[in-house]
Structure formats: structure tokens, C-alpha cells
Coordinates of N, CA and C and ligand atoms in Angstrom, one line a residue:
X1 N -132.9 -69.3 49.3 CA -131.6 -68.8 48.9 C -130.5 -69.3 49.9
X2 N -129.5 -69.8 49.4 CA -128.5 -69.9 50.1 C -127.5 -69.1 51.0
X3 N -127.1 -69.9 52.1 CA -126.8 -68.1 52.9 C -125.2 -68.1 52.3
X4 N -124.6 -67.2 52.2 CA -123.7 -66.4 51.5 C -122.1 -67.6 52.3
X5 N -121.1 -67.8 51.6 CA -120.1 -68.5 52.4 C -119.5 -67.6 53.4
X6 N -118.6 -68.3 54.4 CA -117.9 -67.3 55.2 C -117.2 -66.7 54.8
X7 N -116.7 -66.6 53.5 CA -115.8 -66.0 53.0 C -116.4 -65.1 52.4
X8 N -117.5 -65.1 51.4 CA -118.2 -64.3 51.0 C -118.7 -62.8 51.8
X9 N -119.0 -63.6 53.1 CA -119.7 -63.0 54.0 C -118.7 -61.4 55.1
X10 N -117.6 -62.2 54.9 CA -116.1 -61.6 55.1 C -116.1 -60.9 54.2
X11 N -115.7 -60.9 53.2 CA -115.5 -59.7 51.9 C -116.8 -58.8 51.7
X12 N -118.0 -59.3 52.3 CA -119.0 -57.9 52.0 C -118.8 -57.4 53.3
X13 N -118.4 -57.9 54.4 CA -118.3 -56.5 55.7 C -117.4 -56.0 55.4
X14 N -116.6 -56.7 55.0 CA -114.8 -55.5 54.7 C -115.1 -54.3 53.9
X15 N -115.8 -54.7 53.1 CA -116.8 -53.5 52.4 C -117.1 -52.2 52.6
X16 N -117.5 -52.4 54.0 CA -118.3 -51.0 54.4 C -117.2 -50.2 55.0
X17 N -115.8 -50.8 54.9 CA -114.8 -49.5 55.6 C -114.5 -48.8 54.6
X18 N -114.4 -47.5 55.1 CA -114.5 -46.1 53.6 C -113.7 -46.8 52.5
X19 N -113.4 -46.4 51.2 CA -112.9 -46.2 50.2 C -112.7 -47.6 49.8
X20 N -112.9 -49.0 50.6 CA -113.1 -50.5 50.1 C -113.7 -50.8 49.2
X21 N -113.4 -51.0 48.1 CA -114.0 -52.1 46.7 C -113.8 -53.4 47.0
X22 N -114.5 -54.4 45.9 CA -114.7 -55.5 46.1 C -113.0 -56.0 46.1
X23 N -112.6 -55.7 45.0 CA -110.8 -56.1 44.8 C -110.2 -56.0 46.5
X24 N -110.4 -54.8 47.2 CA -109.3 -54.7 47.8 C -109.7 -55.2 49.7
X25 N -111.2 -55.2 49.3 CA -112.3 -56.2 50.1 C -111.6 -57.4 50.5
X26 N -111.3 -58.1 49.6 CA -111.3 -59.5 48.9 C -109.3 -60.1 49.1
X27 N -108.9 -58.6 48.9 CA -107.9 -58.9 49.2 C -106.6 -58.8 50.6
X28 N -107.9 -58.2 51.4 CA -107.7 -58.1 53.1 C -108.7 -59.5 53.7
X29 N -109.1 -60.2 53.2 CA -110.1 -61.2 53.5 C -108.7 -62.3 53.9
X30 N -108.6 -62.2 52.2 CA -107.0 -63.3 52.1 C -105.9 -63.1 52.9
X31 N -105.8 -61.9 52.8 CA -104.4 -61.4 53.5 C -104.7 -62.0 55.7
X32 N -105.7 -61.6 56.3 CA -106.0 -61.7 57.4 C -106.1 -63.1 57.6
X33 N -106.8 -64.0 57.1 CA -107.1 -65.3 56.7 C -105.6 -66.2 56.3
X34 N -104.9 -65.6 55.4 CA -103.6 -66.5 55.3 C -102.8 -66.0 56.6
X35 N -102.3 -64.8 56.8 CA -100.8 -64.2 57.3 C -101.3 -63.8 58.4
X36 N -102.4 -63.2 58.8 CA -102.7 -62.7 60.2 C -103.9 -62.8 60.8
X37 N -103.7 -63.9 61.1 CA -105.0 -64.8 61.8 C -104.7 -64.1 63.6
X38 N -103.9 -64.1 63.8 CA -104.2 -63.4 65.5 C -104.4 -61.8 65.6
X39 N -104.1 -61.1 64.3 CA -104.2 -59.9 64.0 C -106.3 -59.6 64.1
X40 N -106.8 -60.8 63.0 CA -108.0 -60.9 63.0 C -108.8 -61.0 64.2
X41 N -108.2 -62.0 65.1 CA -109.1 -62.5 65.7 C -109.3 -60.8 67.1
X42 N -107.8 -60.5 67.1 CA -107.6 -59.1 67.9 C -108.5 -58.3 67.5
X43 N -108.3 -57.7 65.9 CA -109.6 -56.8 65.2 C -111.1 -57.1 66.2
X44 N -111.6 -58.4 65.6 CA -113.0 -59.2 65.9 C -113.3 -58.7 66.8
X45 N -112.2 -59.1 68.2 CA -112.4 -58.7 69.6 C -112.3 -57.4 69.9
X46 N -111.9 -56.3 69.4 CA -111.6 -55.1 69.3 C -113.0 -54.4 68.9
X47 N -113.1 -54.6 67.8 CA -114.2 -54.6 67.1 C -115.9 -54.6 68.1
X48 N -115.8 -55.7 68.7 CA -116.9 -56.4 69.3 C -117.0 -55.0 70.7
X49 N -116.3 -55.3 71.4 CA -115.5 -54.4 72.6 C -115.3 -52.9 72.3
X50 N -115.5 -52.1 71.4 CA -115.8 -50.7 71.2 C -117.4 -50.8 70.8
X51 N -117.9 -51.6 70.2 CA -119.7 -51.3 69.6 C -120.5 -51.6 70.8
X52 N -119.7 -52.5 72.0 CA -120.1 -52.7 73.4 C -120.2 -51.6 74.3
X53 N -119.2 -50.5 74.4 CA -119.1 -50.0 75.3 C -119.2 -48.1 75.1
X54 N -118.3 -48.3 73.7 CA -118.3 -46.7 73.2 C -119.7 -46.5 72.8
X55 N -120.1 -45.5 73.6 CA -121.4 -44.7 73.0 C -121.1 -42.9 72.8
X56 N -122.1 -42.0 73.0 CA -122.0 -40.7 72.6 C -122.0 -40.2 74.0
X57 N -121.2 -39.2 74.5 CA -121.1 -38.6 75.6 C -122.8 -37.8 75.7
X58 N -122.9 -37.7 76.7 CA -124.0 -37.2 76.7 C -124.2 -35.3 77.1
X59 N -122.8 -34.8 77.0 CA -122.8 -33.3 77.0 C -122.2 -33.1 75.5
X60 N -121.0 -34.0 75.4 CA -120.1 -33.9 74.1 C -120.7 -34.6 72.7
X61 N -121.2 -35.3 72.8 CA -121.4 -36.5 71.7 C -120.3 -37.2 71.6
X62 N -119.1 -37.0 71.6 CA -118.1 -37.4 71.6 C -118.0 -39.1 71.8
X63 N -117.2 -40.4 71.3 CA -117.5 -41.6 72.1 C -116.9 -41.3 73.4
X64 N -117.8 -42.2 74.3 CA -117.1 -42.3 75.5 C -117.3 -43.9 76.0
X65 N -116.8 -44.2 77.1 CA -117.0 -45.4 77.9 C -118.2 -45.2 79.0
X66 N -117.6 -43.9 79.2 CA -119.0 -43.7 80.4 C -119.9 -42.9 80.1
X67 N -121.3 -42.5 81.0 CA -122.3 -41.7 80.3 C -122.0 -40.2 80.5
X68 N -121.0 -39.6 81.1 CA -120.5 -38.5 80.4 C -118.5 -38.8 80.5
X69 N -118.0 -38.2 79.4 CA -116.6 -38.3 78.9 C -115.8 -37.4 80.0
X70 N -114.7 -38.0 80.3 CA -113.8 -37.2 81.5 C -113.4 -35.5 80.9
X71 N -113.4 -35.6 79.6 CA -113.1 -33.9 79.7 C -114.0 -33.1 79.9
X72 N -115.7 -33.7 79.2 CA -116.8 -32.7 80.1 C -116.6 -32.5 81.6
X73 N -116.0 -33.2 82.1 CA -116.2 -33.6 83.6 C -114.8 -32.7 84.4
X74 N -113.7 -32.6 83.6 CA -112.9 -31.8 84.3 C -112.9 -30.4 84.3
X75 N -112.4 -30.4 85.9 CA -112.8 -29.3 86.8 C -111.9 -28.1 85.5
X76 N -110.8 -28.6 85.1 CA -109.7 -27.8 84.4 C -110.4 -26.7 83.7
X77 N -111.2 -27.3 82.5 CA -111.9 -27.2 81.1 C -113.1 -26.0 82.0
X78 N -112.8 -24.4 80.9 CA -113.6 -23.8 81.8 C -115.1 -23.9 80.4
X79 N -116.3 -24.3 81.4 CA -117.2 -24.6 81.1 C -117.9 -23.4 80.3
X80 N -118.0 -21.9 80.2 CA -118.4 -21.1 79.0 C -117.8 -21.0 77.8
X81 N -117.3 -21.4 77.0 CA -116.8 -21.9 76.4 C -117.2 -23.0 75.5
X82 N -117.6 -22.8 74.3 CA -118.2 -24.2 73.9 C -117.7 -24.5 72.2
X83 N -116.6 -25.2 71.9 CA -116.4 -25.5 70.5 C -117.4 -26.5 70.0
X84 N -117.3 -26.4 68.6 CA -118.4 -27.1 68.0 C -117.6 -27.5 66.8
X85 N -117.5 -28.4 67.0 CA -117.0 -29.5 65.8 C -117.6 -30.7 64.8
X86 N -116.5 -31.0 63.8 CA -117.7 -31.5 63.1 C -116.9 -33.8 63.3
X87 N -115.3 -33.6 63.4 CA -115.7 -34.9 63.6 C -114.5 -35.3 64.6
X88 N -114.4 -36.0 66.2 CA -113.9 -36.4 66.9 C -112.3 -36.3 66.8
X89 N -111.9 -36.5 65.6 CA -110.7 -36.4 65.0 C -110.3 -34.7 65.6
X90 N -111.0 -33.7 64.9 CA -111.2 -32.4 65.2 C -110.9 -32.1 66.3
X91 N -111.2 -32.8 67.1 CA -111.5 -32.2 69.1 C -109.4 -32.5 69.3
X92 N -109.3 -33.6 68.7 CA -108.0 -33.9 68.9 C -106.7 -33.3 68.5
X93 N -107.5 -32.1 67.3 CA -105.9 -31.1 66.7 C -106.3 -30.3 67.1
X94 N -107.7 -29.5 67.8 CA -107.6 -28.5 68.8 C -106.9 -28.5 70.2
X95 N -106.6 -29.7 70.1 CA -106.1 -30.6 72.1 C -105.1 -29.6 71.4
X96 N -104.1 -30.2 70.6 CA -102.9 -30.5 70.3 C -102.7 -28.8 69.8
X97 N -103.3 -27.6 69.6 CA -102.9 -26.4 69.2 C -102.7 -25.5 70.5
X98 N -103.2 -26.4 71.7 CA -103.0 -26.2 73.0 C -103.2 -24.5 72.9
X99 N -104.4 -24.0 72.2 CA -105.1 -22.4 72.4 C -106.4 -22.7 72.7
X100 N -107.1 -23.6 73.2 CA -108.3 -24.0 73.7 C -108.2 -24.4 75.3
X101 N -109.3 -23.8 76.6 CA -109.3 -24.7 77.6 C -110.9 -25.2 77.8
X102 N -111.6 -24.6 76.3 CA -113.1 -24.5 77.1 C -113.5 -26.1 76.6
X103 N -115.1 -26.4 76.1 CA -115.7 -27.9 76.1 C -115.9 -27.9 75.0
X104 N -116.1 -29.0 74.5 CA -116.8 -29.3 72.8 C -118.2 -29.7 72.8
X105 N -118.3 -30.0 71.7 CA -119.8 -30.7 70.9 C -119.2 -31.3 69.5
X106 N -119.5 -32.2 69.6 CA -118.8 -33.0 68.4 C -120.4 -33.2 67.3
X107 N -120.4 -32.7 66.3 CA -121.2 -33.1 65.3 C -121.8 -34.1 65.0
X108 N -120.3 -34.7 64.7 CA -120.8 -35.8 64.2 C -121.0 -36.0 62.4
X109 N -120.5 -35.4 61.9 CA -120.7 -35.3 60.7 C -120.9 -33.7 60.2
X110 N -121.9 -32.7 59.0 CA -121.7 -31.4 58.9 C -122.9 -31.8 57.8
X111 N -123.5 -30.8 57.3 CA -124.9 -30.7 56.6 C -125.0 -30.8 55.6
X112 N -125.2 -31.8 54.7 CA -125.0 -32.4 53.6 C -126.2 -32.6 53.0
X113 N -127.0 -31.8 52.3 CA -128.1 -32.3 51.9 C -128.7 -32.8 50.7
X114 N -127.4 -32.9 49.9 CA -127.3 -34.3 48.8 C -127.2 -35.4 49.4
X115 N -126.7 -35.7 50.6 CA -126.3 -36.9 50.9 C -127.4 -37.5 51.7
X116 N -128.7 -36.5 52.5 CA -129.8 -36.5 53.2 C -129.2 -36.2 54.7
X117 N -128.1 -35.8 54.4 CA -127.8 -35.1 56.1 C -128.2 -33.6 56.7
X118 N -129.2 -33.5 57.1 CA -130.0 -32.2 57.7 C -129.5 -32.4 59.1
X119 N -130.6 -30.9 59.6 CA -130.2 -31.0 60.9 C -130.7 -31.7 62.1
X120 N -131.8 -32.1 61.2 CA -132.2 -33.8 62.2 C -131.5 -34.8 62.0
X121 N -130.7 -34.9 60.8 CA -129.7 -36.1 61.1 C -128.5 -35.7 62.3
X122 N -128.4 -34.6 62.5 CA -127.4 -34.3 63.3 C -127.4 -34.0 64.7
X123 N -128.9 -33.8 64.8 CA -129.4 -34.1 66.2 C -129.2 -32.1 66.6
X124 N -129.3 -31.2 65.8 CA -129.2 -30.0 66.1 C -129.9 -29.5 67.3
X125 N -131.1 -30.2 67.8 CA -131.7 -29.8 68.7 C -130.9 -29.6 70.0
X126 N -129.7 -31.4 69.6 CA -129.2 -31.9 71.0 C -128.2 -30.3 71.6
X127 N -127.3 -30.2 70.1 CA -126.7 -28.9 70.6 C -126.9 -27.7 71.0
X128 N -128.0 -27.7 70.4 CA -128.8 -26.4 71.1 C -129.3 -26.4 72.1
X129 N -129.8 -27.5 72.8 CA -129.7 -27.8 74.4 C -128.5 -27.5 75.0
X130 N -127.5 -27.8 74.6 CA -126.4 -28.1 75.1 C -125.8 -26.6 75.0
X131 N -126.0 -25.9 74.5 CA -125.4 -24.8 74.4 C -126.7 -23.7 75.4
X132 N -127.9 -23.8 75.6 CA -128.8 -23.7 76.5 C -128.7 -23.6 77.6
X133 N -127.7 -24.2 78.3 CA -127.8 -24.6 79.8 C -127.4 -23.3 80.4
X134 N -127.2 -22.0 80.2 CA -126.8 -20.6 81.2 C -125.4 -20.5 81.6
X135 N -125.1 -22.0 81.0 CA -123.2 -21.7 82.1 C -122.3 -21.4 80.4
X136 N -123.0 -21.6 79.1 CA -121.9 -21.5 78.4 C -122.4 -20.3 77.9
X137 N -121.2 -19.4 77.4 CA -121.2 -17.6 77.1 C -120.8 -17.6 75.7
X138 N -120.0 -18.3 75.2 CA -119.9 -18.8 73.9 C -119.6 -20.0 73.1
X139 N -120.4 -20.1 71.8 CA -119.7 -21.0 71.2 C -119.2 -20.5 69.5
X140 N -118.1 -21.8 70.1 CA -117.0 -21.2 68.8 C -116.9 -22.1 67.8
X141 N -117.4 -21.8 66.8 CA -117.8 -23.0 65.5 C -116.7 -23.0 64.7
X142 N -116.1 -24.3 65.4 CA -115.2 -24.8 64.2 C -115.4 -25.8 63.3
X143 N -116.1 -25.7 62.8 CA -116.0 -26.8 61.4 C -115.5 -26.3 60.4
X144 N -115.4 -27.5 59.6 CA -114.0 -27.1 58.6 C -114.6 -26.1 57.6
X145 N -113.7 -25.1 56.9 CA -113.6 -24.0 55.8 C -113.7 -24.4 55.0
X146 N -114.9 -25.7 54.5 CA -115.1 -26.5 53.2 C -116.8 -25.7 53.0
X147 N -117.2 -25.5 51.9 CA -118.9 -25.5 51.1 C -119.2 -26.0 52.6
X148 N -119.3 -27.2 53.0 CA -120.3 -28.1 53.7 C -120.1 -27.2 55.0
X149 N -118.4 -27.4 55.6 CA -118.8 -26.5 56.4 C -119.1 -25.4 57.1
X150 N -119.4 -24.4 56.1 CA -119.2 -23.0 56.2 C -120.9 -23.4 56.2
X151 N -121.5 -24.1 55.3 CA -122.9 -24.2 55.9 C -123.4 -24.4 57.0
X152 N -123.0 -25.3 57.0 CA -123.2 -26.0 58.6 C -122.9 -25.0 59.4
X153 N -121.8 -24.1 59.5 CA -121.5 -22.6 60.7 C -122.4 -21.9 60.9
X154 N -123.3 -21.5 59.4 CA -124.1 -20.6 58.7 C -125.1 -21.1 59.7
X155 N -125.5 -22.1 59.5 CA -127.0 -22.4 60.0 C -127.0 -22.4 61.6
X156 N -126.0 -23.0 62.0 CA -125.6 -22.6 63.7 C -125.8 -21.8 64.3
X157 N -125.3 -21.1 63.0 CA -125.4 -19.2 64.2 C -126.5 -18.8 63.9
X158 N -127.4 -19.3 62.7 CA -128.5 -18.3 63.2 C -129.6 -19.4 64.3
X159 N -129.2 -20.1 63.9 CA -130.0 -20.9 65.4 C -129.7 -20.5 66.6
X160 N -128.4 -20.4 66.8 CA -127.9 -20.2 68.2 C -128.0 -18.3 68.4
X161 N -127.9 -18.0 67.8 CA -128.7 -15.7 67.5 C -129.7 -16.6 67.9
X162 N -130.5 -16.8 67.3 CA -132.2 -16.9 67.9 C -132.2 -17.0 69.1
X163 N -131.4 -17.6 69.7 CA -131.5 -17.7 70.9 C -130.8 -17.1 72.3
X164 N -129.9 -16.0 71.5 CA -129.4 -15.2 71.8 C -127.4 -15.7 72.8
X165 N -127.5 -16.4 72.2 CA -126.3 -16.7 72.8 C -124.8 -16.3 71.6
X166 N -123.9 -16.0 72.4 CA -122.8 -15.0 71.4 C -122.3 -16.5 70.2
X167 N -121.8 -16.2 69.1 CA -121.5 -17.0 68.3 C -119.9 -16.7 68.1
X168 N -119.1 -17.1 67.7 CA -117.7 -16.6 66.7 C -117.4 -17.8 66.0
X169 N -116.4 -17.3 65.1 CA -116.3 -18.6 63.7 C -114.4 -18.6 63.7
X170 N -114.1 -19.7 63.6 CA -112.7 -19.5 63.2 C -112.7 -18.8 62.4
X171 N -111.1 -17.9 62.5 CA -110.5 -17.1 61.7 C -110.2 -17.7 60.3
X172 N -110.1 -16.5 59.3 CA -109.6 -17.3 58.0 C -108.1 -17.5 57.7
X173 N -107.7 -17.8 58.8 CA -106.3 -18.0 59.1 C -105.8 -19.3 57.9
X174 N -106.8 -20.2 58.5 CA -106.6 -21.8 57.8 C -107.2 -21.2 56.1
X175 N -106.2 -21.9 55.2 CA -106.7 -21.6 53.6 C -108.1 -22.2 53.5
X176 N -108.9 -21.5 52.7 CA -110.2 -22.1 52.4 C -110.2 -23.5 51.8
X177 N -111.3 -24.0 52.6 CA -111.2 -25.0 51.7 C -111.3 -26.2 52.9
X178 N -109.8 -25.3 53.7 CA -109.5 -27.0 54.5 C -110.2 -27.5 55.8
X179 N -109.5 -28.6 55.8 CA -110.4 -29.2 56.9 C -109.2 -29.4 58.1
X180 N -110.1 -29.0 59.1 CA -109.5 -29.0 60.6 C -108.5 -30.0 60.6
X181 N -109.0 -31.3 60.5 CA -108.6 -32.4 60.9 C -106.9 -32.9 59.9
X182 N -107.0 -32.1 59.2 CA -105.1 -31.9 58.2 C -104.5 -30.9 58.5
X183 N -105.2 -29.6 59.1 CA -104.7 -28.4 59.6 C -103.0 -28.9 60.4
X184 N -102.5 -28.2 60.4 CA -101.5 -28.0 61.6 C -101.8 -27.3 62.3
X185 N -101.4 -27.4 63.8 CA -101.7 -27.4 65.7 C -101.6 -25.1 65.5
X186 N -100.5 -25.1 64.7 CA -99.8 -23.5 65.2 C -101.5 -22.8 64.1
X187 N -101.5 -23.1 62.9 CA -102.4 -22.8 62.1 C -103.7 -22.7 62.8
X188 N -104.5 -23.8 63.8 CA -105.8 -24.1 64.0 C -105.9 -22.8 65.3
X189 N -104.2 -23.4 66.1 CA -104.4 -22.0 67.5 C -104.6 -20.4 66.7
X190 N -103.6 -20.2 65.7 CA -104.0 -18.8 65.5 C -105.5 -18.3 65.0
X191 N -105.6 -19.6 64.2 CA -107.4 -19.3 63.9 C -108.3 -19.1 64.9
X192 N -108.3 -20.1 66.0 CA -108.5 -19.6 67.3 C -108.7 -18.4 68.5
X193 N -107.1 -17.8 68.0 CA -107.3 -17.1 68.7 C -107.5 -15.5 67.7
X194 N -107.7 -15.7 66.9 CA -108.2 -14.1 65.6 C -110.0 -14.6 65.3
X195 N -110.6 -15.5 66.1 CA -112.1 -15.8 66.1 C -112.7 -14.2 65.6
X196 N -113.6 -14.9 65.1 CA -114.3 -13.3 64.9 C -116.0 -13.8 65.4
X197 N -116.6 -12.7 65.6 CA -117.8 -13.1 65.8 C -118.6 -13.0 64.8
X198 N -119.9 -13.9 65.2 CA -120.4 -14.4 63.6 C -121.6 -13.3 63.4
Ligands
ZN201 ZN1 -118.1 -35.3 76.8

């Protein structure tokens, strides 16, 4: 079989970025290729240069550069304290509700089991190490007020009860439904701070 042209080859990776069809695949192929060839080549190098270096924090999951992320590491951030989130984006409108000083755990995604996402796809053990270690007193499960993630909270806490560590869930401050990551800053802190325990 013939190997696929470069062009070809170009419009099936454009492919895999979310909500990309072949049409619109095909039509960022052209577009980068005619009008923004130094835009491309920056992507490529961009591109190459995060799958190099960003990996998963190894307290947070979070990407980092190094093998643990500077906010695990600051002295600031008091370490009992533990949010649990479901995706990186998330950790970032909690920054910004500026009613959080404690650490995260980033998911990574939330428990989808049409889609074959359980709790081994999500590495549940890792967080329950991580919430394990004697210095954290709580964690605070924020994933979003969607089906998925009110599951995903559900199963948390009785993992983390088994093991006896305190749980709380955001408030139902935020309308059901939503997700952290559209929430507004004033909305996510009050949720925050009317936590309830699970
Ligand atoms: Zn980290």
C-alpha cells in the first residue's frame, strides 16, 4: 500500500483535535499551508516541545515541566487541604475564585463508563495515595454538577470513607448541570465556601 501523501497525512492528524471533521480538517491543512506557514512551523515546534517535556506532576497529575509542579511545592499552599478535580482547566477557575489556599489532584477526565472510563482509567489508586499520606485532613471534590460528575464524587467518597479520611462536595450553589470550568470565579468561591460534607 502506498503511504498516504503529505497532505493526506496532514488532514488525518488535524483530525484528532476535538470536534474536527474531514471538511474542516482539510480546510486548516490549506489555510496553514497557503497563509501561515510560520504560524505552522511555530505549532510543529510547539507541538514537539510540550509532548517533550510536559508530563503529570507527580503529587498533582497536573502537566508540569518538572517532576513535581511549583504549586505542590509552595510553602504558601497549606498542604491539608486537598481539591480534586476533574480537568486542569478546573484548577485554573478555582485560582481565580481566589477562596482556595489548599493542593489539588487533577483527574484527568471523570467516570464515564460508556465511554470505557473507570477507575483504572483514571488511576484512582494514584489519588488515594495521594490523599493517604497523614498531612492531608481533607479533600474537597470538585468535579463538575454534571451525571458524570456527581458520579465520579459519589464513588470518591466512598473510597476515600473507607479509608477514613473527611470528604466535602461543592455546594449546590453552581446550577446543576454545570461544569466548573464555565462557572464564574464569585459562583465557584461561594460553592466553596458552603462545602458540605459528603
Ligand atoms: Zn503538582
Amino acid at each position: 500500500m502506498a503511504m498516504p501523501s503529505a497532505l493526506d497525512e496532514l488532514v488525518a492528524a488535524l483530525r484528532c483535535l476535538p470536534g474536527v471533521g474531514p471538511k474542516s480538517a482539510q480546510r486548516m491543512a490549506y489555510h496553514l499551508l497557503q497563509h501561515e506557514r510560520r504560524g505552522a512551523e511555530r505549532l510543529a515546534a510547539a507541538l514537539t516541545r510540550a509532548l517533550q517535556t510536559l508530563h503529570p506532576c507527580a503529587r498533582c497529575n497536573n502537566f508540569t515541566e518538572a517532576e513535581i509542579c511549583e504549586r505542590c511545592l509552595s510553602p504558601q499552599r497549606d498542604p491539608t487541604q486537598l481539591c480534586v478535580v476533574e480537568m486542569p482547566a478546573d484548577v485554573n477557575v478555582v485560582e481565580q475564585s481566589q477562596a482556595y489556599r489548599g493542593l489539588y489532584y487533577v483527574l484527568m477526565g471523570r467516570l464515564s463508563p460508556l465511554d470505557g472510563v473507570g477507575p483504572r482509567e483514571l488511576a484512582f489508586d494514584r489519588l488515594l495515595a495521594r490523599a493517604s499520606d497523614g498531612v492531608v485532613k481533607e479533600v474537597i471534590l470538585a468535579t463538575n454538577l454534571t451525571h458524570e460528575g456527581e458520579v465520579t464524587a459519589h464513588y470518591l467518597a466512598e473510597m476515600l470513607h473507607a479509608r477514613g479520611i473527611k470528604v466535602s462536595r461543592l455546594a449546590r450553589g453552581l446550577p446543576l448541570g454545570s461544569e466548573i470550568e464555565y462557572a464564574d470565579a464569585a459562583s465557584v468561591a461561594q460553592a466553596l465556601l458552603d462545602r458540605r460534607d459528603y
